[in-house]
Coordinates of C-alpha atoms (C1' of nucleotides) in Angstrom, one line a residue:
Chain J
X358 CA 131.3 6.5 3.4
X359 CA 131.5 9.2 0.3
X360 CA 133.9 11.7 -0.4
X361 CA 131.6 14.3 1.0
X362 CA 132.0 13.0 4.2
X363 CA 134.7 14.9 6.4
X364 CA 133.9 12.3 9.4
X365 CA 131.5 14.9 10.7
X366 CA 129.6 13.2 13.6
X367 CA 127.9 13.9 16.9
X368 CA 130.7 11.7 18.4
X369 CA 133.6 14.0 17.6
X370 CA 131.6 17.2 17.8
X371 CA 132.4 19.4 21.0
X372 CA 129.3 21.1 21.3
X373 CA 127.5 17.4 22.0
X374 CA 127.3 18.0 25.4
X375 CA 125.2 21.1 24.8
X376 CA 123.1 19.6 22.6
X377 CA 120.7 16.7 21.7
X378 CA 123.6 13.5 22.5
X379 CA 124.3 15.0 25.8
X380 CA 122.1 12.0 27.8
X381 CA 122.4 9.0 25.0
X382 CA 124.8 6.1 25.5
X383 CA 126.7 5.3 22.5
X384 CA 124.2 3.0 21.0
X385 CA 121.3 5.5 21.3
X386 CA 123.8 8.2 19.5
X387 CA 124.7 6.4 16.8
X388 CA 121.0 6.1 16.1
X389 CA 121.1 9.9 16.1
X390 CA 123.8 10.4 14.0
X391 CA 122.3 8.3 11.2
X392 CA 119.3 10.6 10.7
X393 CA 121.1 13.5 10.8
X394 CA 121.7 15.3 7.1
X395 CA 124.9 17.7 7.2
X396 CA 124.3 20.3 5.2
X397 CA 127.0 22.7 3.1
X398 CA 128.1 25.9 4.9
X399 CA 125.5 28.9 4.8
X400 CA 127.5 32.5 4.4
X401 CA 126.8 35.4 6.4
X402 CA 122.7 36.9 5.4
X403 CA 121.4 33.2 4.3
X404 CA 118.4 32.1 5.8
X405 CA 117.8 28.6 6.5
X406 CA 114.3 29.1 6.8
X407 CA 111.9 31.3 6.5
X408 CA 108.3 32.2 7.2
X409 CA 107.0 30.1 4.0
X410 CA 109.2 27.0 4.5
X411 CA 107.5 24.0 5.0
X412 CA 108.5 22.6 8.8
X413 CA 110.1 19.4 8.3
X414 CA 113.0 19.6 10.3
X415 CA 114.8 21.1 13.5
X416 CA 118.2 22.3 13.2
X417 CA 121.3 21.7 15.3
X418 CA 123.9 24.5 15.1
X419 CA 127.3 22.9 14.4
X420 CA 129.6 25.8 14.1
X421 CA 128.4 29.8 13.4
X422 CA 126.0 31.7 14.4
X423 CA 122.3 32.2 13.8
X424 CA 119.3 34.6 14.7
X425 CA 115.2 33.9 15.0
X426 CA 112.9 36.4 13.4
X427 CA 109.7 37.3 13.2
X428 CA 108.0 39.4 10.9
X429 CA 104.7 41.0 12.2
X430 CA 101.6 41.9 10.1
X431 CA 102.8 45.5 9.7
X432 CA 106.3 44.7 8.6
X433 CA 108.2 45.4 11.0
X434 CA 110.9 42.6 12.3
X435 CA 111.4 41.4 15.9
X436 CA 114.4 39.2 16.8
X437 CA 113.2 36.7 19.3
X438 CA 116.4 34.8 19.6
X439 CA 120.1 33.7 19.2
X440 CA 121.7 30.6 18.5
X441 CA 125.1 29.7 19.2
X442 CA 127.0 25.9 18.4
X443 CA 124.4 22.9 20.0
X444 CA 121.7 24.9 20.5
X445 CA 118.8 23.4 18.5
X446 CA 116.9 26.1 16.6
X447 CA 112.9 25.3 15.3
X448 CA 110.9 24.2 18.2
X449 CA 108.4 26.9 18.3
X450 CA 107.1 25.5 14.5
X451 CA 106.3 21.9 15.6
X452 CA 102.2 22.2 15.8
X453 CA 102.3 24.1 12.1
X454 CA 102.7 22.9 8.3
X455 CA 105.4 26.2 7.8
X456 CA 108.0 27.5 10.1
X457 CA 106.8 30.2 12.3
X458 CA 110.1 32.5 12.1
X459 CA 112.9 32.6 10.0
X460 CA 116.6 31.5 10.8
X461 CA 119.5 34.0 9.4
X462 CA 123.1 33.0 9.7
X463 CA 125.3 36.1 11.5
X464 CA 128.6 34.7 9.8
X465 CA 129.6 31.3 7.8
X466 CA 127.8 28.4 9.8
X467 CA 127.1 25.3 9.6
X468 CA 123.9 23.2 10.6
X469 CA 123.3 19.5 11.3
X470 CA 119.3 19.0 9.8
X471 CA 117.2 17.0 12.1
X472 CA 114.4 15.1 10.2
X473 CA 111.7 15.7 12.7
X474 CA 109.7 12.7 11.8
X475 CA 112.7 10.8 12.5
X476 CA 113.4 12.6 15.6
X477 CA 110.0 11.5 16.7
X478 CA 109.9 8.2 15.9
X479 CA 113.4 8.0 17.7
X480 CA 111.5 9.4 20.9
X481 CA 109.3 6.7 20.9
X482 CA 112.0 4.3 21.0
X483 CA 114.7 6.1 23.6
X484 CA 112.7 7.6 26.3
X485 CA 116.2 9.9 27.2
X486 CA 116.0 11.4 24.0
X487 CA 112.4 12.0 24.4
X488 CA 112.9 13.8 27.9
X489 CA 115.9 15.4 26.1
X490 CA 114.1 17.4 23.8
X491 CA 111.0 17.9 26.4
X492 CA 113.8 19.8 28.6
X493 CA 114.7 21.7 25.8
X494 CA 111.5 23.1 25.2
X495 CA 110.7 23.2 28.5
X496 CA 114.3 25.4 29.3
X497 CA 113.2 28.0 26.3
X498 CA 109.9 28.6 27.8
X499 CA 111.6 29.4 31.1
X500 CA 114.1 31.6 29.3
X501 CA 111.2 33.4 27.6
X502 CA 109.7 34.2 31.1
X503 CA 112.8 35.5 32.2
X504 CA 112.9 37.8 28.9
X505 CA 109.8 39.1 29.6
X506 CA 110.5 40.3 33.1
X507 CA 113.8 42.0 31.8
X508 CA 111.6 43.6 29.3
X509 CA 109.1 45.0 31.6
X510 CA 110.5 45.6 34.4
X511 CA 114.2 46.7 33.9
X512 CA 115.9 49.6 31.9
X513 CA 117.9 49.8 29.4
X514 CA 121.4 49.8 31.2
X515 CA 120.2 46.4 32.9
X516 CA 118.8 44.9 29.5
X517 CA 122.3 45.4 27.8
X518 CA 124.2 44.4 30.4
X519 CA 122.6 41.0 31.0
X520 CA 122.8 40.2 27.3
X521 CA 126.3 40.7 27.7
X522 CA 126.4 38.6 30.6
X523 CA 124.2 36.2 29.3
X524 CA 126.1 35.8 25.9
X525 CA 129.4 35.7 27.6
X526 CA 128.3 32.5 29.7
X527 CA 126.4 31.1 26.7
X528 CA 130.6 31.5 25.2
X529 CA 132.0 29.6 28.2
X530 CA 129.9 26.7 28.3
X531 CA 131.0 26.2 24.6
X532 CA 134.8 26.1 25.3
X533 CA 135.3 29.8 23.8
X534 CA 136.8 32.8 25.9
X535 CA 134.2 34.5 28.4
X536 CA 135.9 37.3 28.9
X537 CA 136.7 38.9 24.7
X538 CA 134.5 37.7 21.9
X539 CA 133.7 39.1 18.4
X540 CA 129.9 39.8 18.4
X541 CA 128.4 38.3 14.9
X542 CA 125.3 40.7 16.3
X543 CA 125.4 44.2 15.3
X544 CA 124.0 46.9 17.5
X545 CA 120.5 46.7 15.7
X546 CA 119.7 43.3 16.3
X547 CA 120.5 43.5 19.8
X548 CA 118.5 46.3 20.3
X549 CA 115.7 44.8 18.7
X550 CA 116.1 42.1 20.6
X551 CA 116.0 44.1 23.6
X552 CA 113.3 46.2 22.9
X553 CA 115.7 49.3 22.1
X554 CA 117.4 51.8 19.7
X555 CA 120.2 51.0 18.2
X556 CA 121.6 54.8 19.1
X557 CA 120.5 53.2 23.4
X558 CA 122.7 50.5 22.6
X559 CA 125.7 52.5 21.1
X560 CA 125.2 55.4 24.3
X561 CA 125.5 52.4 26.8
X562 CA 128.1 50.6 25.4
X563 CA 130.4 53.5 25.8
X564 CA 129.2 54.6 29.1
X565 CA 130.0 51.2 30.2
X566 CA 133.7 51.6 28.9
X567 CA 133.9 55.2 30.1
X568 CA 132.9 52.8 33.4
X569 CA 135.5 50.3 32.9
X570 CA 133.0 47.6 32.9
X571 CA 134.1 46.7 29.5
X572 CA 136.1 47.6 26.3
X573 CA 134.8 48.1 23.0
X574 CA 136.6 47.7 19.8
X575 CA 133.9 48.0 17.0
X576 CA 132.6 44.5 17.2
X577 CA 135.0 43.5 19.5
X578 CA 134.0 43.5 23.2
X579 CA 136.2 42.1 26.6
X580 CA 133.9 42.0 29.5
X581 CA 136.3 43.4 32.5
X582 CA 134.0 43.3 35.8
X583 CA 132.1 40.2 35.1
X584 CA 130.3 39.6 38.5
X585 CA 129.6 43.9 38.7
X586 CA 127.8 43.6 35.4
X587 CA 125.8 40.8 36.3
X588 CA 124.6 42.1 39.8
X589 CA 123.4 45.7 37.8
X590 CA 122.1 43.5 35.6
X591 CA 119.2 41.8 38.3
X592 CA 119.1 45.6 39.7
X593 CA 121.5 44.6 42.7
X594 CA 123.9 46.6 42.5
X595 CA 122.6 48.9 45.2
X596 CA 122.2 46.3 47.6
X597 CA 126.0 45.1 46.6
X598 CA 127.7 49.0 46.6
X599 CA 125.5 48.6 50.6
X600 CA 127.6 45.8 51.1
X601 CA 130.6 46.3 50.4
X602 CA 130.8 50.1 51.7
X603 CA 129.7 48.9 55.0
Chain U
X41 CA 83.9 4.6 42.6
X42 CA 84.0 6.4 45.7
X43 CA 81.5 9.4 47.2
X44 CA 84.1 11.5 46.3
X45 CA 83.7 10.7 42.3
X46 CA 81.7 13.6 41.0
X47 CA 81.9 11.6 37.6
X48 CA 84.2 14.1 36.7
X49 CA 86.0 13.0 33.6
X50 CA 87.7 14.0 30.3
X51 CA 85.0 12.2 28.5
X52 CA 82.2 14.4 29.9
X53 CA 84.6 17.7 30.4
X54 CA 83.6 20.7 27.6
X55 CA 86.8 21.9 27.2
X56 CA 88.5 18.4 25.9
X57 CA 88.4 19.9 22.4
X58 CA 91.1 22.5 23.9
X59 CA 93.2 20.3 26.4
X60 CA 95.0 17.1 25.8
X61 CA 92.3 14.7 24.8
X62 CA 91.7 16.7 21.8
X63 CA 93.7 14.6 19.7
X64 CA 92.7 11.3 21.7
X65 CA 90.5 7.9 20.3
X66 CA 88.1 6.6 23.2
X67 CA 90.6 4.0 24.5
X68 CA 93.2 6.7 24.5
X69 CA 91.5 9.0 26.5
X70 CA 90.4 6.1 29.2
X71 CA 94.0 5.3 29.2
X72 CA 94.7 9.7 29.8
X73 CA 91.5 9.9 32.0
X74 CA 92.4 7.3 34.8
X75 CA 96.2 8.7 35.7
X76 CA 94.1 12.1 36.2
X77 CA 94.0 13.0 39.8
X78 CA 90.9 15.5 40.4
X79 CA 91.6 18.0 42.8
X80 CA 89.1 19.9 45.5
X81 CA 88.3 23.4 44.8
X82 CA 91.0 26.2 44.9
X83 CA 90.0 29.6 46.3
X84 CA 91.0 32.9 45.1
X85 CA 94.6 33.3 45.8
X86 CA 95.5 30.2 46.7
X87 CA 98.9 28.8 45.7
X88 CA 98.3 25.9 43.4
X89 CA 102.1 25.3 43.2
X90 CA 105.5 27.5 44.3
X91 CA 108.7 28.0 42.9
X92 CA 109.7 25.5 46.0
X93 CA 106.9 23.2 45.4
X94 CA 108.7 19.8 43.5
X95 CA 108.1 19.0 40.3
X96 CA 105.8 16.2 39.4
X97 CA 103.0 17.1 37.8
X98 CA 101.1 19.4 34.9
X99 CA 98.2 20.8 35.7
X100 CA 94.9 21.4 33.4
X101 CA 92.5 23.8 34.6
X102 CA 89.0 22.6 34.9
X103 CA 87.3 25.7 35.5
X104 CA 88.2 28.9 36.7
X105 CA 91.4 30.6 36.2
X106 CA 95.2 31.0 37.0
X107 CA 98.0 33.6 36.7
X108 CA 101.6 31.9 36.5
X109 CA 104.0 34.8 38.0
X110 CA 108.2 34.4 38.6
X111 CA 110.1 36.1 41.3
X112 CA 113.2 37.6 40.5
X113 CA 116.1 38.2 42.9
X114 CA 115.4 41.6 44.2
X115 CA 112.3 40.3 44.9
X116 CA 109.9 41.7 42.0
X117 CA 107.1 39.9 40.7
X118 CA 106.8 39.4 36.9
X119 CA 103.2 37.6 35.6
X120 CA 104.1 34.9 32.7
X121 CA 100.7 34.4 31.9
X122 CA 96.8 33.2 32.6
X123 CA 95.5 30.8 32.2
X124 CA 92.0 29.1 31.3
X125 CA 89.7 26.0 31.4
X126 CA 91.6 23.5 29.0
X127 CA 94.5 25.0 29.2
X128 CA 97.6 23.2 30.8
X129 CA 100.1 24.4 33.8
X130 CA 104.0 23.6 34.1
X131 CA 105.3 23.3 30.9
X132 CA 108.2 25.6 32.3
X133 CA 109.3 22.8 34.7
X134 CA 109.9 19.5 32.7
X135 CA 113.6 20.0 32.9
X136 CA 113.7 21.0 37.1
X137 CA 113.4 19.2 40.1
X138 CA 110.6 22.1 41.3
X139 CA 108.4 23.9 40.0
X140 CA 109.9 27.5 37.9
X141 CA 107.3 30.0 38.3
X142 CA 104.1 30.2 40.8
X143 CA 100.5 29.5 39.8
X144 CA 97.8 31.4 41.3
X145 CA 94.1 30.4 41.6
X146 CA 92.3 34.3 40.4
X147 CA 89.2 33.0 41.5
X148 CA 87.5 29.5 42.7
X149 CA 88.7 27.4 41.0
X150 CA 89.5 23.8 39.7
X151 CA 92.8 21.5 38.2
X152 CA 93.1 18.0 37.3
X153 CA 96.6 17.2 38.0
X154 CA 98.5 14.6 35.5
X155 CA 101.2 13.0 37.2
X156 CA 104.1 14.0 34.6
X157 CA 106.4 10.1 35.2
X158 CA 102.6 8.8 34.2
X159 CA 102.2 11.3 31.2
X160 CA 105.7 10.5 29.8
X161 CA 104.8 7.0 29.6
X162 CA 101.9 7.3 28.3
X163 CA 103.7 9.3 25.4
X164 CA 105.7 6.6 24.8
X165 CA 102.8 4.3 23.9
X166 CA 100.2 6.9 22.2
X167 CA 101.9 9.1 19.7
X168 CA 99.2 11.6 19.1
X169 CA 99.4 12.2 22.8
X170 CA 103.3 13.1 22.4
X171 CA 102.5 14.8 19.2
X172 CA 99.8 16.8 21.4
X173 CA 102.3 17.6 24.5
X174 CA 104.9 19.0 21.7
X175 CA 102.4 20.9 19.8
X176 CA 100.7 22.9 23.4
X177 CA 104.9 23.7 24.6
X178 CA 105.2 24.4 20.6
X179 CA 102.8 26.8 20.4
X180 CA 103.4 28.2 24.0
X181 CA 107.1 29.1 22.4
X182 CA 105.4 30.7 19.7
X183 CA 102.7 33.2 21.8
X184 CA 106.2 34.0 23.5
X185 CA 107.6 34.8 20.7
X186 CA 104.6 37.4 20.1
X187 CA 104.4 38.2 23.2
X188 CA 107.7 39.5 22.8
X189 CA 107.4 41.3 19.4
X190 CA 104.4 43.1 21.9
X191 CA 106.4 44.4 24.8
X192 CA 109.5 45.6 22.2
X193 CA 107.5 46.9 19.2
X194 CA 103.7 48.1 21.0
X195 CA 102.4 51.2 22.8
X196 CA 100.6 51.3 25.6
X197 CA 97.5 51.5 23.9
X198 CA 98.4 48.4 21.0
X199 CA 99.4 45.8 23.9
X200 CA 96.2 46.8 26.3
X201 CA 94.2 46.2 23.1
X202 CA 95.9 43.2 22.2
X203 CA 95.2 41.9 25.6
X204 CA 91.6 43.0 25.9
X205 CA 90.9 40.7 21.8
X206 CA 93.1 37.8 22.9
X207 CA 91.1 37.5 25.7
X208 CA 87.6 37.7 24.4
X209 CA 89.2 35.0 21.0
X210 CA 90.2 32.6 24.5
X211 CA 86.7 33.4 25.9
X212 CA 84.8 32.5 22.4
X213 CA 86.7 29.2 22.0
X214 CA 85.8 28.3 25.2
X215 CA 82.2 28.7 24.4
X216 CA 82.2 31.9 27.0
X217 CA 81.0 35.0 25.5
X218 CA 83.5 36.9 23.8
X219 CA 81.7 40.5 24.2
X220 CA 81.1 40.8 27.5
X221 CA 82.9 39.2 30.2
X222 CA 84.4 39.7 33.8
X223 CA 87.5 40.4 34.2
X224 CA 89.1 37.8 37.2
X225 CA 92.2 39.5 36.7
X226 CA 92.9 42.9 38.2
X227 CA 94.4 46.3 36.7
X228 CA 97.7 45.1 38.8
X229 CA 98.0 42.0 36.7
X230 CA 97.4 43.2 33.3
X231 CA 99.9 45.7 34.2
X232 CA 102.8 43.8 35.3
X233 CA 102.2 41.1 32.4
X234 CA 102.3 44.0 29.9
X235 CA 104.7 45.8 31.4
X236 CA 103.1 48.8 32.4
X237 CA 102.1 50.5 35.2
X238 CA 97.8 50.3 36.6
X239 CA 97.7 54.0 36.5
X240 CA 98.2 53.5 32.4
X241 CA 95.8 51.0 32.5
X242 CA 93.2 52.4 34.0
X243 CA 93.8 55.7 31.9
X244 CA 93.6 54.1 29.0
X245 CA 90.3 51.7 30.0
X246 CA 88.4 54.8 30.5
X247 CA 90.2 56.0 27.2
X248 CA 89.1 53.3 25.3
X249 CA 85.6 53.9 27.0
X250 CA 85.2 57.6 25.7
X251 CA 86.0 56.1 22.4
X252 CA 83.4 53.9 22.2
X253 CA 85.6 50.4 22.1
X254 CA 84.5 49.1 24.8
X255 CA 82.8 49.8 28.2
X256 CA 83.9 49.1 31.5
X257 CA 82.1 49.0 34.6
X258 CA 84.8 47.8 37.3
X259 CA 85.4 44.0 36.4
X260 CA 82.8 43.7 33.9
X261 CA 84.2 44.5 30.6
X262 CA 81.8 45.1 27.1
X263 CA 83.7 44.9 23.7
X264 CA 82.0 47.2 21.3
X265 CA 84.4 47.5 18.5
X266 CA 86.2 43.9 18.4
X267 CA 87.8 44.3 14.6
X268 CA 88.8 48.2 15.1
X269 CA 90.2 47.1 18.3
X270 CA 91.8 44.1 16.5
X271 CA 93.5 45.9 13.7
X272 CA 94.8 49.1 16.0
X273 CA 96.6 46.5 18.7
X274 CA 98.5 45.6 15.4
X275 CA 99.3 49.0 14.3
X276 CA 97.5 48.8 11.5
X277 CA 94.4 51.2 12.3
X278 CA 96.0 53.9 9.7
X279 CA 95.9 51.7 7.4
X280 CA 92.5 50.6 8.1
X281 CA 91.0 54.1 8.1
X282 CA 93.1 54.9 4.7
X283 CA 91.0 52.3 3.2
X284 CA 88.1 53.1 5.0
X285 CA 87.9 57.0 4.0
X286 CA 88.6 56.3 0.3
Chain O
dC467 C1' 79.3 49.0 58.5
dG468 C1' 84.1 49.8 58.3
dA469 C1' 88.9 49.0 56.9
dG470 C1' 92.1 47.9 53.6
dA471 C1' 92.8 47.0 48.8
dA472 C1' 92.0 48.4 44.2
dA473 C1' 91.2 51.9 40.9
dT474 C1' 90.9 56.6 39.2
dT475 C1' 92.6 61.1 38.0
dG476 C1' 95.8 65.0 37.7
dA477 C1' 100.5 67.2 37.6
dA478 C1' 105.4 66.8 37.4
dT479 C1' 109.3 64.2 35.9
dC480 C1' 112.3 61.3 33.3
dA481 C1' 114.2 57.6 30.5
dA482 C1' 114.5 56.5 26.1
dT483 C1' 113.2 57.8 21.5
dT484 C1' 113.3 60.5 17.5
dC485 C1' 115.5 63.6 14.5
dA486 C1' 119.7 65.1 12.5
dA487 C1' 124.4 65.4 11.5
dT488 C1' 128.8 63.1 11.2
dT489 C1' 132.1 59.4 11.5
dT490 C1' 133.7 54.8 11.0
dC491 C1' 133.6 50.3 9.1
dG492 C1' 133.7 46.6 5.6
dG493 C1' 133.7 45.1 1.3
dT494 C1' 134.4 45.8 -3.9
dG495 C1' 136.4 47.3 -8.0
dG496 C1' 139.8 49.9 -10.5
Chain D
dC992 C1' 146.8 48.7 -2.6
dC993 C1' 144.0 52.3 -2.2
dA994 C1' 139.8 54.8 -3.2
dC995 C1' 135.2 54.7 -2.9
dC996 C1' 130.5 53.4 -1.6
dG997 C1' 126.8 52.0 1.3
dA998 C1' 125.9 50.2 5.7
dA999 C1' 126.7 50.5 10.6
dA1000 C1' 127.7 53.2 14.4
dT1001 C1' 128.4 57.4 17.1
dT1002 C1' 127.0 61.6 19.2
dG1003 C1' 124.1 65.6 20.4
dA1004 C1' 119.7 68.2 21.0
dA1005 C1' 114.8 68.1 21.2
dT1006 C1' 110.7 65.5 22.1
dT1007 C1' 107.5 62.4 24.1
dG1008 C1' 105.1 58.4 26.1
dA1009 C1' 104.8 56.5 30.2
dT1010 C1' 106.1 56.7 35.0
dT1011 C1' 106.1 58.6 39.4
dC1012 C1' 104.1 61.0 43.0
dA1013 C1' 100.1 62.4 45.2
dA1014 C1' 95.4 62.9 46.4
dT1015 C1' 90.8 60.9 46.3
dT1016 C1' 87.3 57.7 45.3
dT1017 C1' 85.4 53.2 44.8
dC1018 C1' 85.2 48.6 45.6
dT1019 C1' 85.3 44.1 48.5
dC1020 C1' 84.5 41.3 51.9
dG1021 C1' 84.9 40.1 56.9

DNA sequence: CGAGAAATTGAATCAATTCAATTTCGGTGG
DNA sequence: CCACCGAAATTGAATTGATTCAATTTCTCG
């Protein structure tokens, strides 16, 4: 339609099937992708919102990286999540005039902007929409319980080595190599996502190579004993060595 | 209508103002109140729903009070969360064909179940009630979020004090008293929700005891210093008594 | 009243942190 | 292109908060 349009549209993005289109028929997604604002590229430190930004929209990751912060009342920061191409970042700032954390590209990204007055109105009308973004909420409250039982009840050798896990499935499901991948996280954030130093996270990450469970090249990481890492992960590997000894 | 109707309804309940009708006109609320199924009495321990119980409805307790727990694979128990009058059950599920995590009656207690096909639809006709069922998973993300920021950031000492004053603030809104109240939940569960083990619990109950915060006597719990209590489970008592001795 | 569960208390242990000292990486300007 | 700077990461040694283990004591409720 303009000359700022580079024919960017849910239809022809290939995270859609990760993200809000993913149960619409064609006529419901071109509803969609007429409220949706494309925004200009945000470079590596930007925030897309913060703690004082009025909550009008959700956002849709279309290509990047992004982490969630919080700051606490003491001002320390806690990382409560990361977002990777169609996941939908903004949902835990729907019942509140600001956003509730803060949104910080890890590299050059790009976000589709989701009116959320729009969005809601669109619910009323498409009840698969509405049930889409219900299951999206409902999947992140899940996730969180899972979070909190790696947090209390496993160390730090299973904590790093499901993120790992976790973030090298989260890479397959969007089309990108599972087993090598440049982390856009540096060894801070994921320990303070995890609840740990950042000298835990450097000790573990070369034990695990020392263990040929992976190889580490700065930010550069190949996962070499997928299924090993996730069955120390859930604290079964002793359960597996059992098995296969016997 | 029937013997069994103890006129039991969201119009007469006192904890509407906390639970879904909050948000509702009179017709609304008819509308909300008639797909409610009341429920006969849970006793302590009894298993409200499983993680192989099918998904089909929320649940908002009436009066008593739940723990929601998740099993992991090497067969651990991890507590999510408790739960009050008003507040509602399943949010975790929306997107499953059963149920995600357990809920646990922690004493007599009693639901009203809402049928979630029936909710949904209702959504689609009242707004404020959609508006409502995004801003309770909303805010749910949010206490995660915290909850979070807690297990990663907190001592022993800051998380059981966070526990003990976000339980009295729940109490207070609920028109309970938020100084004294007894504790339906056991050493056990505060432990494995906070991620720590009862014999830290229990040392630092007594702790807190000899230092005049609260009291304890078994179950029945006395908060004596609610603000001091307030401002150490945020870190912030050295800043506090800065201020205080200058 | 009695048995099993829940809670308390102390002593020893340990996993992860903190502190400290280098080393490497990534970006910028000469 | 390379030198330089600050940020990020690595590695080791000492410390510590919470756990684990163990022994009682106190509840709870058939």
């Amino acid at each position: 339609m303009t000359k700022m349009d580079f024919s960017i549209h849910c239809q022809s993005c290939s995270f859609s099937h990760l993200c809000l289109p993913v149960s619409l028929n064609d006529n419901e997604l071109e509803s969609l992708d007429d409220i949706i604002e494309r925004k200009k590229p945000l470079q590596k430190h930007d925030v897309l919102f913060s703690e004082d930004t009025p909550f009008k929209s959700l956002f849709a990751v279309r290509s990047g990286s992004f982490k969630s912060v919080i700051r606490t009342e003491d001002g320390q920061e806690q990382v409560v999540g990361f977002h990777l191409p169609g996941d939908l970042i903004g949902f835990d700032s729907l019942d509140a005039q600001t956003h509730q954390s803060s949104a910080i590209a890890l590299e050059t990204s790009m976000v589709c902007e989701l009116p959320y007055h729009m969005l809601d109105e669109m619910a009323e009308r498409f009840p698969k929409l509405r049930k889409q973004i219900m299951s999206f909420m409902s999947s992140d409250i899940q996730q969180k319980h899972e979070l909190m039982m790696l947090l209390n009840k496993r160390k730090a050798e299973e904590r790093l080595l499901y993120f790992l896990t976790h973030l090298s499935q989260r890479y397959a499901e969007r089309g990108f190599s599972e087993k090598q991948f440049n982390l856009t996280i540096t060894r801070n954030e994921i320990g303070n996502y995890l609840g740990l130093t950042i000298e835990t996270i450097s000790r573990l990450l070369t034990r695990f190579q020392k263990e040929k469970l992976i190889t580490v090249d700065g930010k550069l990481i190949e996962i070499l004993e997928y299924d090993l890492m996730l069955a120390k992960s859930k604290g079964l590997h002793h359960e597996l060595m059992q098995q296969l000894t016997c």
